[in-house]
Tab-separated table of C-alpha atoms in Angstrom:
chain	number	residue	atom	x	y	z
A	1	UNK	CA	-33.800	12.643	53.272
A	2	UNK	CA	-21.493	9.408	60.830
A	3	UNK	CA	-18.427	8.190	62.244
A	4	UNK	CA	-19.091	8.757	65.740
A	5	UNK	CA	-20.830	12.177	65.323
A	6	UNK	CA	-21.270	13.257	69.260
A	7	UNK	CA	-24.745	15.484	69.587
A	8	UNK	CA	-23.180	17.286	72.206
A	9	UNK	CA	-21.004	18.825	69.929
A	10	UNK	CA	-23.178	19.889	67.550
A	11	UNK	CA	-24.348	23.541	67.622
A	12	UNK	CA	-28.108	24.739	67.368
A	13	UNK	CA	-28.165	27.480	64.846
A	14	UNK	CA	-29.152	30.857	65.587
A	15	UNK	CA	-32.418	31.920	66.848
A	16	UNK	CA	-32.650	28.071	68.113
A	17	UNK	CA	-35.506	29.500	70.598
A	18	UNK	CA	-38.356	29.483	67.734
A	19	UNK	CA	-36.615	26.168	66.410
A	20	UNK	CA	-39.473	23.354	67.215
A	21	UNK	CA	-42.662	25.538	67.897
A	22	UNK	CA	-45.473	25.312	65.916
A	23	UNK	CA	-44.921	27.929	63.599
A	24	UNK	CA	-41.850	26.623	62.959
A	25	UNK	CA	-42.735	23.536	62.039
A	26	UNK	CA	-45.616	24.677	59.622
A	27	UNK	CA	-42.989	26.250	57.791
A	28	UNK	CA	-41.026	23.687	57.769
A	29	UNK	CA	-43.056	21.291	56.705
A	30	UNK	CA	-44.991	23.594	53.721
A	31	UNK	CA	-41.506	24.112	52.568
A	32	UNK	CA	-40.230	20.239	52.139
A	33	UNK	CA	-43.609	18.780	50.693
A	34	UNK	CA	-44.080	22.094	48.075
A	35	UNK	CA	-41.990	23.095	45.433
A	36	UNK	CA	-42.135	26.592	47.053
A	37	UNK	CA	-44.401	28.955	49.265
A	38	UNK	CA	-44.860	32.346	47.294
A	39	UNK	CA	-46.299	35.120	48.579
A	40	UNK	CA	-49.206	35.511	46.008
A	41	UNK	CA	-50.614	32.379	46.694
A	42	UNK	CA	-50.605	31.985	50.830
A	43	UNK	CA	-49.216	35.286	52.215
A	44	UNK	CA	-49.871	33.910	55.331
A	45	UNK	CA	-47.401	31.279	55.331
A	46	UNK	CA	-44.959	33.461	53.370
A	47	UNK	CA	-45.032	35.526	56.123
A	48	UNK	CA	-44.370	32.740	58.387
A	49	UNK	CA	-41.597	31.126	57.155
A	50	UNK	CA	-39.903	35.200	56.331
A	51	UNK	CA	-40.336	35.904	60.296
A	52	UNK	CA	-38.457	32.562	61.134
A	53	UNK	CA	-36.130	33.001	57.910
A	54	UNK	CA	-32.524	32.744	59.814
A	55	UNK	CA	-33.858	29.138	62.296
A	56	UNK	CA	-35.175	27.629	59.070
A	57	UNK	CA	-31.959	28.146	56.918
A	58	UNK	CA	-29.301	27.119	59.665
A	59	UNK	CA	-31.481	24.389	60.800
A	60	UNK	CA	-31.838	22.655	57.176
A	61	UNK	CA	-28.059	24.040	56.446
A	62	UNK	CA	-26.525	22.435	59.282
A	63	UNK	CA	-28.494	18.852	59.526
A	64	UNK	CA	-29.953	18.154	56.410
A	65	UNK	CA	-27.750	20.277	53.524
A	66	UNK	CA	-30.334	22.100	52.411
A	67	UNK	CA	-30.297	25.849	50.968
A	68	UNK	CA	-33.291	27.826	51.817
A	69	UNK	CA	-34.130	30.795	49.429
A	70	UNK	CA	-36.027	33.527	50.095
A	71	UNK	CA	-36.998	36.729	47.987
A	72	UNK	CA	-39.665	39.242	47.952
A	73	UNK	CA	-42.080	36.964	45.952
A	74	UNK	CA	-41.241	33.140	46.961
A	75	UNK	CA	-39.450	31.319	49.608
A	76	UNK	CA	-38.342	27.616	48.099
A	77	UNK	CA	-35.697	24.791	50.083
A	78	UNK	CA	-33.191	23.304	47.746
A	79	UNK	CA	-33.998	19.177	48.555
A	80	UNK	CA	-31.287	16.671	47.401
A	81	UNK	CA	-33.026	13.310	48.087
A	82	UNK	CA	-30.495	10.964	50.433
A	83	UNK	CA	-31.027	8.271	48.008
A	84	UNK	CA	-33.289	8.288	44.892
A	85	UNK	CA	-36.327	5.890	44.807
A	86	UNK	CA	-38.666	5.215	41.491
A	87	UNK	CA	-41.504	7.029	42.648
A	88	UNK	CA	-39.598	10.570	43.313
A	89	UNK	CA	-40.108	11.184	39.422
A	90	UNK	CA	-42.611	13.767	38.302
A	91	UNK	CA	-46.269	12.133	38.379
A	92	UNK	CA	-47.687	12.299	34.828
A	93	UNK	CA	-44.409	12.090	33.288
A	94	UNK	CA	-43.944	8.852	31.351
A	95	UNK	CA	-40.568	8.920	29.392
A	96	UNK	CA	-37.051	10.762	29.525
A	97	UNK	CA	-38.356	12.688	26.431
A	98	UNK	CA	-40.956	14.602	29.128
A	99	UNK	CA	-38.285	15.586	31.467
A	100	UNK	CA	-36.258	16.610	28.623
A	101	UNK	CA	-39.004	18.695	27.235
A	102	UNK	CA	-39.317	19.931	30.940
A	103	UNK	CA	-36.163	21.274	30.905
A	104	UNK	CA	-35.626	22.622	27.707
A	105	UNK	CA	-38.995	24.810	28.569
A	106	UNK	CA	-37.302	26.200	31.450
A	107	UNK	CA	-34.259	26.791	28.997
A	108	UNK	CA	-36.484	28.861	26.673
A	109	UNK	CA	-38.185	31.009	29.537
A	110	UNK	CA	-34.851	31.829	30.907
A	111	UNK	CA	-34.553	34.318	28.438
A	112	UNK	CA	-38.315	35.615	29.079
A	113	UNK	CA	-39.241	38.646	30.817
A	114	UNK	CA	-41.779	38.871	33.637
A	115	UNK	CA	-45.012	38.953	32.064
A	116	UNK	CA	-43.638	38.803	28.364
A	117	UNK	CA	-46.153	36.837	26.175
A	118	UNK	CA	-45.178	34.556	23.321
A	119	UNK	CA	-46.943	31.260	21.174
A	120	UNK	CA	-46.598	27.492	21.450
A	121	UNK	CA	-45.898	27.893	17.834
A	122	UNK	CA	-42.466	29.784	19.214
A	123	UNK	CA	-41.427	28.251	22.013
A	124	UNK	CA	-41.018	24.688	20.521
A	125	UNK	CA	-39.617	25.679	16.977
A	126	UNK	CA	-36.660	27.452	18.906
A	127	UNK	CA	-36.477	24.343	21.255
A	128	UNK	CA	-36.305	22.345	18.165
A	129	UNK	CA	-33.846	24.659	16.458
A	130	UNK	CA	-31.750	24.593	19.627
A	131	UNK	CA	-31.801	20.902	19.991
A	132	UNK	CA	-30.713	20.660	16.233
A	133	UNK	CA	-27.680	22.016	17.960
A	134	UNK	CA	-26.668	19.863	19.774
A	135	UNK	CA	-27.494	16.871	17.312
A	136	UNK	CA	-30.661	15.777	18.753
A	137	UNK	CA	-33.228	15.439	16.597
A	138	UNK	CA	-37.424	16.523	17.673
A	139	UNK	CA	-40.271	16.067	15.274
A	140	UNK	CA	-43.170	17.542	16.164
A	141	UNK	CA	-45.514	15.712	13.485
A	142	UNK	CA	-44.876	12.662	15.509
A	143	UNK	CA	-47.488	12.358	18.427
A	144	UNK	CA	-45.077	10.668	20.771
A	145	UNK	CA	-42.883	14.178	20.461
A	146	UNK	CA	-46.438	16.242	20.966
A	147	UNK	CA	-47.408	14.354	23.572
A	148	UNK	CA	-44.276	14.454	26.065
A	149	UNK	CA	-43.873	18.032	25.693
A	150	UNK	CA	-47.682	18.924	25.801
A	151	UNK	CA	-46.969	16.670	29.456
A	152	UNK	CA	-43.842	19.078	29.881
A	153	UNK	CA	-46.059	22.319	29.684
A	154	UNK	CA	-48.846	20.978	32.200
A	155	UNK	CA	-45.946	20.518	34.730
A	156	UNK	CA	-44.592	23.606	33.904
A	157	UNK	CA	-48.202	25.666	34.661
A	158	UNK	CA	-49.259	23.780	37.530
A	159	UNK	CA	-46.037	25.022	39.010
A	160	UNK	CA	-47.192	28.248	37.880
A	161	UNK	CA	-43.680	29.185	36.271
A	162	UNK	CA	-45.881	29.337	32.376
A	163	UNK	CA	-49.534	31.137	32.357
A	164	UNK	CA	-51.445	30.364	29.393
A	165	UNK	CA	-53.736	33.019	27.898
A	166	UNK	CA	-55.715	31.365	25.702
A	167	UNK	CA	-55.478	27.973	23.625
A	168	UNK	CA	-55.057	24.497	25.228
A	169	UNK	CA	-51.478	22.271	24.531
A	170	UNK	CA	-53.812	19.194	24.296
A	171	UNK	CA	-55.220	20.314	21.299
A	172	UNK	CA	-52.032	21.537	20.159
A	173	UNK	CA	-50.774	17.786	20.533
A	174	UNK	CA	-54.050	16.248	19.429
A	175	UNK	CA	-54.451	18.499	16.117
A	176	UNK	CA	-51.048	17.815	14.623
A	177	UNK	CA	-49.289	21.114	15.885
A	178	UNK	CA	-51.573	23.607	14.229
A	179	UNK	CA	-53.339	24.931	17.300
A	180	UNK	CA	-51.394	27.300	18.934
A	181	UNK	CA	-51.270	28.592	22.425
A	182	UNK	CA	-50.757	32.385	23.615
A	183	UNK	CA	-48.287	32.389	27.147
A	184	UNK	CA	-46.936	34.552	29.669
A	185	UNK	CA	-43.805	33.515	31.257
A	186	UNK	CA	-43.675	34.332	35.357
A	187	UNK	CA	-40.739	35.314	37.355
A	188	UNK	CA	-40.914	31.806	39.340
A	189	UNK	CA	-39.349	30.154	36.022
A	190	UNK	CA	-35.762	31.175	37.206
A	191	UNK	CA	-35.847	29.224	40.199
A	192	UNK	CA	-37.205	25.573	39.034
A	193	UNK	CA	-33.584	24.941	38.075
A	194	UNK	CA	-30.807	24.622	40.843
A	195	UNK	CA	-27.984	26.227	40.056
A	196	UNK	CA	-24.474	24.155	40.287
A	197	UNK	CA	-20.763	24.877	41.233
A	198	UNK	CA	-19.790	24.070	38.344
A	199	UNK	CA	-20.700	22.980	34.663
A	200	UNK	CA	-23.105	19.795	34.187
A	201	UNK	CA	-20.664	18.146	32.050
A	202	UNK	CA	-17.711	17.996	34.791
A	203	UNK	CA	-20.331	15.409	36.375
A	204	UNK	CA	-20.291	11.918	34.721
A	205	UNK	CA	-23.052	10.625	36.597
A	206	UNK	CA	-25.887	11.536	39.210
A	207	UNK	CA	-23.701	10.589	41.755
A	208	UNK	CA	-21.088	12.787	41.028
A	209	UNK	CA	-23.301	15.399	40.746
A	210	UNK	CA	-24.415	14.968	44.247
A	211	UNK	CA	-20.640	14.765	45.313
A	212	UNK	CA	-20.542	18.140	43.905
A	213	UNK	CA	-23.680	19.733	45.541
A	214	UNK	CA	-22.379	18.131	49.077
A	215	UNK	CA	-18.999	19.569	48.722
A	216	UNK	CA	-20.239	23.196	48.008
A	217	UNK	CA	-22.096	22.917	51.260
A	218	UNK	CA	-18.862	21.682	52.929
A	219	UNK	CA	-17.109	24.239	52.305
A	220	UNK	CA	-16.609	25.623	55.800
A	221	UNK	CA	-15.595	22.427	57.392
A	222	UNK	CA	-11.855	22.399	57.865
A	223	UNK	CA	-10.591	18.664	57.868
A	224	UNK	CA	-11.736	15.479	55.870
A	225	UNK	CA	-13.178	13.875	59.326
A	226	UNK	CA	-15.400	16.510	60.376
A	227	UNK	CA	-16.344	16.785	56.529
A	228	UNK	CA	-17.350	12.739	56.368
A	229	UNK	CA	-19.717	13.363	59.290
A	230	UNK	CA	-21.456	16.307	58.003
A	231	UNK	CA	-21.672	14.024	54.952
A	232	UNK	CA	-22.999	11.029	57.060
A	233	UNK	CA	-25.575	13.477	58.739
A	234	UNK	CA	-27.263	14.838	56.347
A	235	UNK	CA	-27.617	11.646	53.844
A	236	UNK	CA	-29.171	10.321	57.239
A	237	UNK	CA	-31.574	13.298	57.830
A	238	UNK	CA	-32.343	13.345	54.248
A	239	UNK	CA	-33.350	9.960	53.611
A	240	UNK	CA	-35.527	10.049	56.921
A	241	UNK	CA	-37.469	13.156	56.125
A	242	UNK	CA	-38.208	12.154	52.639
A	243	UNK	CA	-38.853	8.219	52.785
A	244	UNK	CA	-41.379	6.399	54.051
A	245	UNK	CA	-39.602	3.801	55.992
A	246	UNK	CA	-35.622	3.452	56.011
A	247	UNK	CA	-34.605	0.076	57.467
A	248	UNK	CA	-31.602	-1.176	59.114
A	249	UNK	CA	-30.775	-3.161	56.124
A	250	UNK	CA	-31.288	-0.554	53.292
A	251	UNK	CA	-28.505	2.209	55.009
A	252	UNK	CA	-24.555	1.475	54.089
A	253	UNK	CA	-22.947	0.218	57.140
A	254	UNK	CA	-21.177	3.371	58.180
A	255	UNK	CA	-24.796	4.905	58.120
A	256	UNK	CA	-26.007	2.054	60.014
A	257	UNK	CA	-23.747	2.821	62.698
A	258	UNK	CA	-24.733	6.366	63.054
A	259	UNK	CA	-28.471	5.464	62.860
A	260	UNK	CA	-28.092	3.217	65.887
A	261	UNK	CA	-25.656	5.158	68.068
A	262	UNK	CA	-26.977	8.428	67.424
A	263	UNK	CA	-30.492	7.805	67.982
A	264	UNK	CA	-31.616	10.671	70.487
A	265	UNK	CA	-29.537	13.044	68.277
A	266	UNK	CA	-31.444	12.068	65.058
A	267	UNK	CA	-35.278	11.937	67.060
A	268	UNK	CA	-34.743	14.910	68.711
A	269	UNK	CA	-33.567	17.076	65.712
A	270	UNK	CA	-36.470	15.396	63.364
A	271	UNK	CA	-38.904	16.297	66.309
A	272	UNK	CA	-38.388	19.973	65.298
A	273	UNK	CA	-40.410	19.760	61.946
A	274	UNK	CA	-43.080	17.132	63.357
A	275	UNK	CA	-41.564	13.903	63.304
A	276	UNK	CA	-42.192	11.349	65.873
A	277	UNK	CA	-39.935	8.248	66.282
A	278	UNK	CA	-39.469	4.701	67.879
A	279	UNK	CA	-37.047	2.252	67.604
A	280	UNK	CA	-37.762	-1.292	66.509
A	281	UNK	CA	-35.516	-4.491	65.491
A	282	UNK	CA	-35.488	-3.635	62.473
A	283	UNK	CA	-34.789	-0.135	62.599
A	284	UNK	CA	-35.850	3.387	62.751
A	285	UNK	CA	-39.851	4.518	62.225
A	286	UNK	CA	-40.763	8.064	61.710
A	287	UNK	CA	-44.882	9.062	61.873
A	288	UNK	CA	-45.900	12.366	61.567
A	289	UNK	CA	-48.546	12.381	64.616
A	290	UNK	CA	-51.324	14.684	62.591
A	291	UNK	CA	-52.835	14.626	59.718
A	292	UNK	CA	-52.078	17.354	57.404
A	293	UNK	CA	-52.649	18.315	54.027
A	294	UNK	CA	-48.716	19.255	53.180
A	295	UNK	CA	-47.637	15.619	52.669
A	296	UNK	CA	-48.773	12.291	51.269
A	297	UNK	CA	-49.419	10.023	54.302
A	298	UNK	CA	-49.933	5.988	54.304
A	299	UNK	CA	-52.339	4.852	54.531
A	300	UNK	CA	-53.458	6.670	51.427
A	301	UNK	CA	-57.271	8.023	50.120
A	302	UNK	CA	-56.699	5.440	47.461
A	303	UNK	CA	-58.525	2.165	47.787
A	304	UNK	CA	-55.882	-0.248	47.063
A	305	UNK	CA	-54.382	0.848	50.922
A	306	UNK	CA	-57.049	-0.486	51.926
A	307	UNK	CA	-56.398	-3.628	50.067
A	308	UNK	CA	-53.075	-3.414	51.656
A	309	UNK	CA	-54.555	-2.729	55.646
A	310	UNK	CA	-56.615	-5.748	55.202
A	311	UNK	CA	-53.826	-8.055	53.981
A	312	UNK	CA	-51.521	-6.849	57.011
A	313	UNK	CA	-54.597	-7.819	59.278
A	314	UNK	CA	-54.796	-11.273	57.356
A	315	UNK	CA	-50.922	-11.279	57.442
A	316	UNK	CA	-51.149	-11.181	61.645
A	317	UNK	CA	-54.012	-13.342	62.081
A	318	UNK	CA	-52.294	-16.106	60.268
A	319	UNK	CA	-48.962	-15.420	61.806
A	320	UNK	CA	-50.833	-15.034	65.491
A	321	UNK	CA	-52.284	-18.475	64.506
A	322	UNK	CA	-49.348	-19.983	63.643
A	323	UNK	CA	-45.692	-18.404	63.818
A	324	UNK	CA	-43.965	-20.570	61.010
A	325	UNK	CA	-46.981	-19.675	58.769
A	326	UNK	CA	-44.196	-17.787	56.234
A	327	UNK	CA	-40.976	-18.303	55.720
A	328	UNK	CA	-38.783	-14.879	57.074
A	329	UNK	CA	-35.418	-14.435	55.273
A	330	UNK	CA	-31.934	-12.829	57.278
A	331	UNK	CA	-33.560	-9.385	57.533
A	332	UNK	CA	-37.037	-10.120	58.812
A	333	UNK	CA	-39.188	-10.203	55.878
A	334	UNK	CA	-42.042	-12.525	54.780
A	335	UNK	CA	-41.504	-14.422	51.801
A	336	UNK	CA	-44.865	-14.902	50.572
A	337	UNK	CA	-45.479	-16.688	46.945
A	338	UNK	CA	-47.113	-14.920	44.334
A	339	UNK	CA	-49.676	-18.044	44.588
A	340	UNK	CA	-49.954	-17.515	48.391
A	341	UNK	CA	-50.625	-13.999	47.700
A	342	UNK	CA	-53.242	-14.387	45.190
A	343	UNK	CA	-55.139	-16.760	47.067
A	344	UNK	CA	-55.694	-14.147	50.396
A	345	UNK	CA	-56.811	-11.379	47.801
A	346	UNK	CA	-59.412	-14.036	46.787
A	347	UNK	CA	-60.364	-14.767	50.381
A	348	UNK	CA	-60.433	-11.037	51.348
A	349	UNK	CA	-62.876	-10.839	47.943
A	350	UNK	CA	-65.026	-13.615	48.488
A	351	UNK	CA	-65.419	-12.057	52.898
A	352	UNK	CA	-65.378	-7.832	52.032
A	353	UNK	CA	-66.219	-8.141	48.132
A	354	UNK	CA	-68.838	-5.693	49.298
A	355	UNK	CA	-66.171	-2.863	50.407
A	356	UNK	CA	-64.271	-3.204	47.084
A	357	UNK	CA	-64.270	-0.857	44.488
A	358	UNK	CA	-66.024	-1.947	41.091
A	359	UNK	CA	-62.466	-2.107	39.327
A	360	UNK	CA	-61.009	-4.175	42.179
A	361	UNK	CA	-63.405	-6.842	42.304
A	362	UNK	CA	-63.516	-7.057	38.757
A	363	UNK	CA	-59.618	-7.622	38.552
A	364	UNK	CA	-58.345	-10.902	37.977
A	365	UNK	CA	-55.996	-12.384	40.968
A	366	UNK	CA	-52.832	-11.418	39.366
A	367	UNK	CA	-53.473	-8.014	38.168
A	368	UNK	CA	-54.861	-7.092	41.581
A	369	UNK	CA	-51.567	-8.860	43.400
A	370	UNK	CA	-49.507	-6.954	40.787
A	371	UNK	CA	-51.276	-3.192	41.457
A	372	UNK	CA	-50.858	-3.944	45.437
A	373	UNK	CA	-46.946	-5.231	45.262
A	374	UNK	CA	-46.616	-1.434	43.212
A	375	UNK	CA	-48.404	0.087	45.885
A	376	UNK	CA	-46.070	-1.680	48.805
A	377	UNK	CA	-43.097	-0.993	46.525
A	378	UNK	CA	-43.821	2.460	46.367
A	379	UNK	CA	-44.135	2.841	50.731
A	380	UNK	CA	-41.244	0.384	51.205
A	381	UNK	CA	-43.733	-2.458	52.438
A	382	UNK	CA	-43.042	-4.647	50.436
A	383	UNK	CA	-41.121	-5.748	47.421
A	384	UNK	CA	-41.062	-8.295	44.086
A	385	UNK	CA	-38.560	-10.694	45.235
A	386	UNK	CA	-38.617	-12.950	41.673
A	387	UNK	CA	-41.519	-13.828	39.555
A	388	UNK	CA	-42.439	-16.183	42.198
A	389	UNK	CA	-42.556	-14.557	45.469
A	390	UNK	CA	-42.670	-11.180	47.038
A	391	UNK	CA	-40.930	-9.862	50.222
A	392	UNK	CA	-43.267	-8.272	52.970
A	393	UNK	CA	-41.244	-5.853	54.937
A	394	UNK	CA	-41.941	-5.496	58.392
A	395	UNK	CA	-43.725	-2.351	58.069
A	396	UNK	CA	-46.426	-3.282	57.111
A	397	UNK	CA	-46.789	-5.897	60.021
A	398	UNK	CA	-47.462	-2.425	61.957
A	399	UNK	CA	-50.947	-2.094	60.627
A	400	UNK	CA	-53.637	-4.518	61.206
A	401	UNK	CA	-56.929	-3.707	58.784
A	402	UNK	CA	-60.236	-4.982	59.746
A	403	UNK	CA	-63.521	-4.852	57.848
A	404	UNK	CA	-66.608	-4.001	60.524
A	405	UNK	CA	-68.067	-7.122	59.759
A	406	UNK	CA	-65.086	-9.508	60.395
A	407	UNK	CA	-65.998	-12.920	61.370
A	408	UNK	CA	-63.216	-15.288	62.438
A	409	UNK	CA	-62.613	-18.028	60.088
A	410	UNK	CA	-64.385	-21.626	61.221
């Protein structure tokens, strides 16, 4: 979610007098933490982000690359993530085969009608047929095969773009393929896919891919300089808005640069949807300063963030105690052994036990270290360094969690 990119030349787009008010950043916001806003479902905020239509789509056009669309029944920003991270996958999805099945469904409602009803039965022996094709082979007595696509077609009617009448996939996948399941395809089907320049083959990789997306958006920019710092922006902007925590360290050197020298730009334009930002040694941190329902926020409703408060609190107190407690590495971070690790969980157990959930106090040492290095993984806190230690990011050194009954050690 930047060679020497000066903010005073940059432009504000049109209508830049509604650009930062609270309306428009509830738009903004609904529309980069939802697939899409449509009309049926909130007309309220439909009607929001329509009356601020032209500052919403120069404002993500010009700083972050993004294409707003807007028609009569939804309103949906094209994101491009700035870099890609393991947990902006689909949640529920647990192979390639699911995303493929994803896809393919979108392939067969493509040539669906609003409203036009058709079987399970239908849907995947023409998928299969098609993918015959093409020399890839589905069998839908195997379970593995049911499964991912039954996972495929719960994606694909929580984003509302399939209806089912009657019948359940589960049971479809469950029974062997001979349930069935009466659907109704919806208009919001044709705009799950983005559409591209150019053919998917003429990309041999992700990356390239992304070259091609950023160069359709660059068309207007005349010569290769002013086209590397629209490039530098928005990778900037994007990885900001969609990340947790972007340090120093983790941009490319050329983005480094442009993170450091064009701070006030960067806060200031970020400040328009919401964000609030200081800057530390280590680099930039972005906090949205209320809570809201359009985005997930750390620390998280789950319990293991709590698990992860209280060993930043631990974290400090032995640090405040003694400052060569850890070893740091180049960049700032802890390097904490998995043994090291282990043992505070136990000590946090054996003080706060009480405040755990069933499942965590019932988890072994290293199963509970493992869940919480995921967890840190996932907000950039943290990270596996080897099967020996683990890397605590200076993030998390921003939170302190205390129980209500602390009691300094003896």
């Amino acid at each position: 979610m930047k060679r020497v990119h000066q903010a005073s030349t940059s432009t504000e787009p049109s209508g830049g007098e509604t650009i930062g008010t609270d309306e428009f950043r509830t738009a903004a916001q609904a529309l980069l933490n939802r697939p899409w806003v449509t009309k049926a479902d909130d007309p309220e905020l439909f009607r929001l982000i329509k009356m601020h239509y032209g500052p919403l789509r120069d404002w993500f056009y010009n700083h972050v690359g993004y294409g707003l669309i807007l028609t009569r029944h939804l309103a949906k920003l094209e994101k491009i993530p700035g870099s890609f991270q393991p947990w902006m996958g689909i949640e529920g999805f647990q192979s390639p085969r699911d995303y493929g099945f994803f896809t393919y469904g979108l392939w067969y409602l493509e040539g669906k009608g609003n409203g036009e009803q058709f079987l399970l039965s239908e849907m995947v022996d023409s998928i299969r047929e098609h993918l015959l094709g093409i020399e890839i082979h589905v069998d839908w007595t195997l379970y593995d095969h049911r499964q991912s696509m039954a996972r495929a077609l719960k994606k694909l009617r929580q984003l509302q773009v399939l209806v089912a009448i009657e019948g359940e996939e589960w049971e479809w996948a469950r029974e062997g393929g001979d349930s069935n399941v009466l659907y109704e395809s919806s208009p919001l089907a044709h705009y799950v896919l983005r559409r591209f320049p150019r053919e998917l083959a003429a990309s041999g990789s992700v990356d390239a891919l992304i070259e091609t997306l950023a160069e359709s958006r660059l068309e207007q920019v005349g010569d290769e300089e002013g086209a590397d710092v629209v490039r530098r922006r928005h990778r900037v902007l994007r990885r900001l808005l969609l990340e947790p925590i972007v340090y120093d360290w983790q941009w490319e050197e050329e983005e480094r640069r442009y993170v450091q020298t064009q701070r006030s730009f960067i806060l200031r334009q970020l400040s328009h949807v919401g964000l609030e930002g200081s800057r530390f040694r280590e680099g930039l941190y972005l906090s949205w300063p209320e809570l809201t329902g359009e985005m997930a926020l750390f620390p998280t409703s789950a319990a293991i963030s709590d698990l992860a408060l209280a060993l930043a609190g631990e974290l400090r107190r032995r640090i405040g105690a003694d400052p060569r407690a850890f070893d740091r590495d180049d960049r700032g971070n802890l390097v904490v052994s998995l043994s090291e690790l282990e043992g505070m969980l136990m000590r946090l157990k054996d003080r706060h036990g009480a405040y755990w959930t069933k499942d965590h106090r019932e988890k072994t040492s290293a199963v509970l270290a493992e869940e919480l290095i995921e967890h840190l993984e996932m907000w950039n806190l943290g990270a596996r360094d080897d099967t020996a230690s683990v890397r605590i990011y200076p993030g998390l050194l921003l939170w302190q969690g205390e129980y209500d009954d602390w009691k300094d050690e003896a």
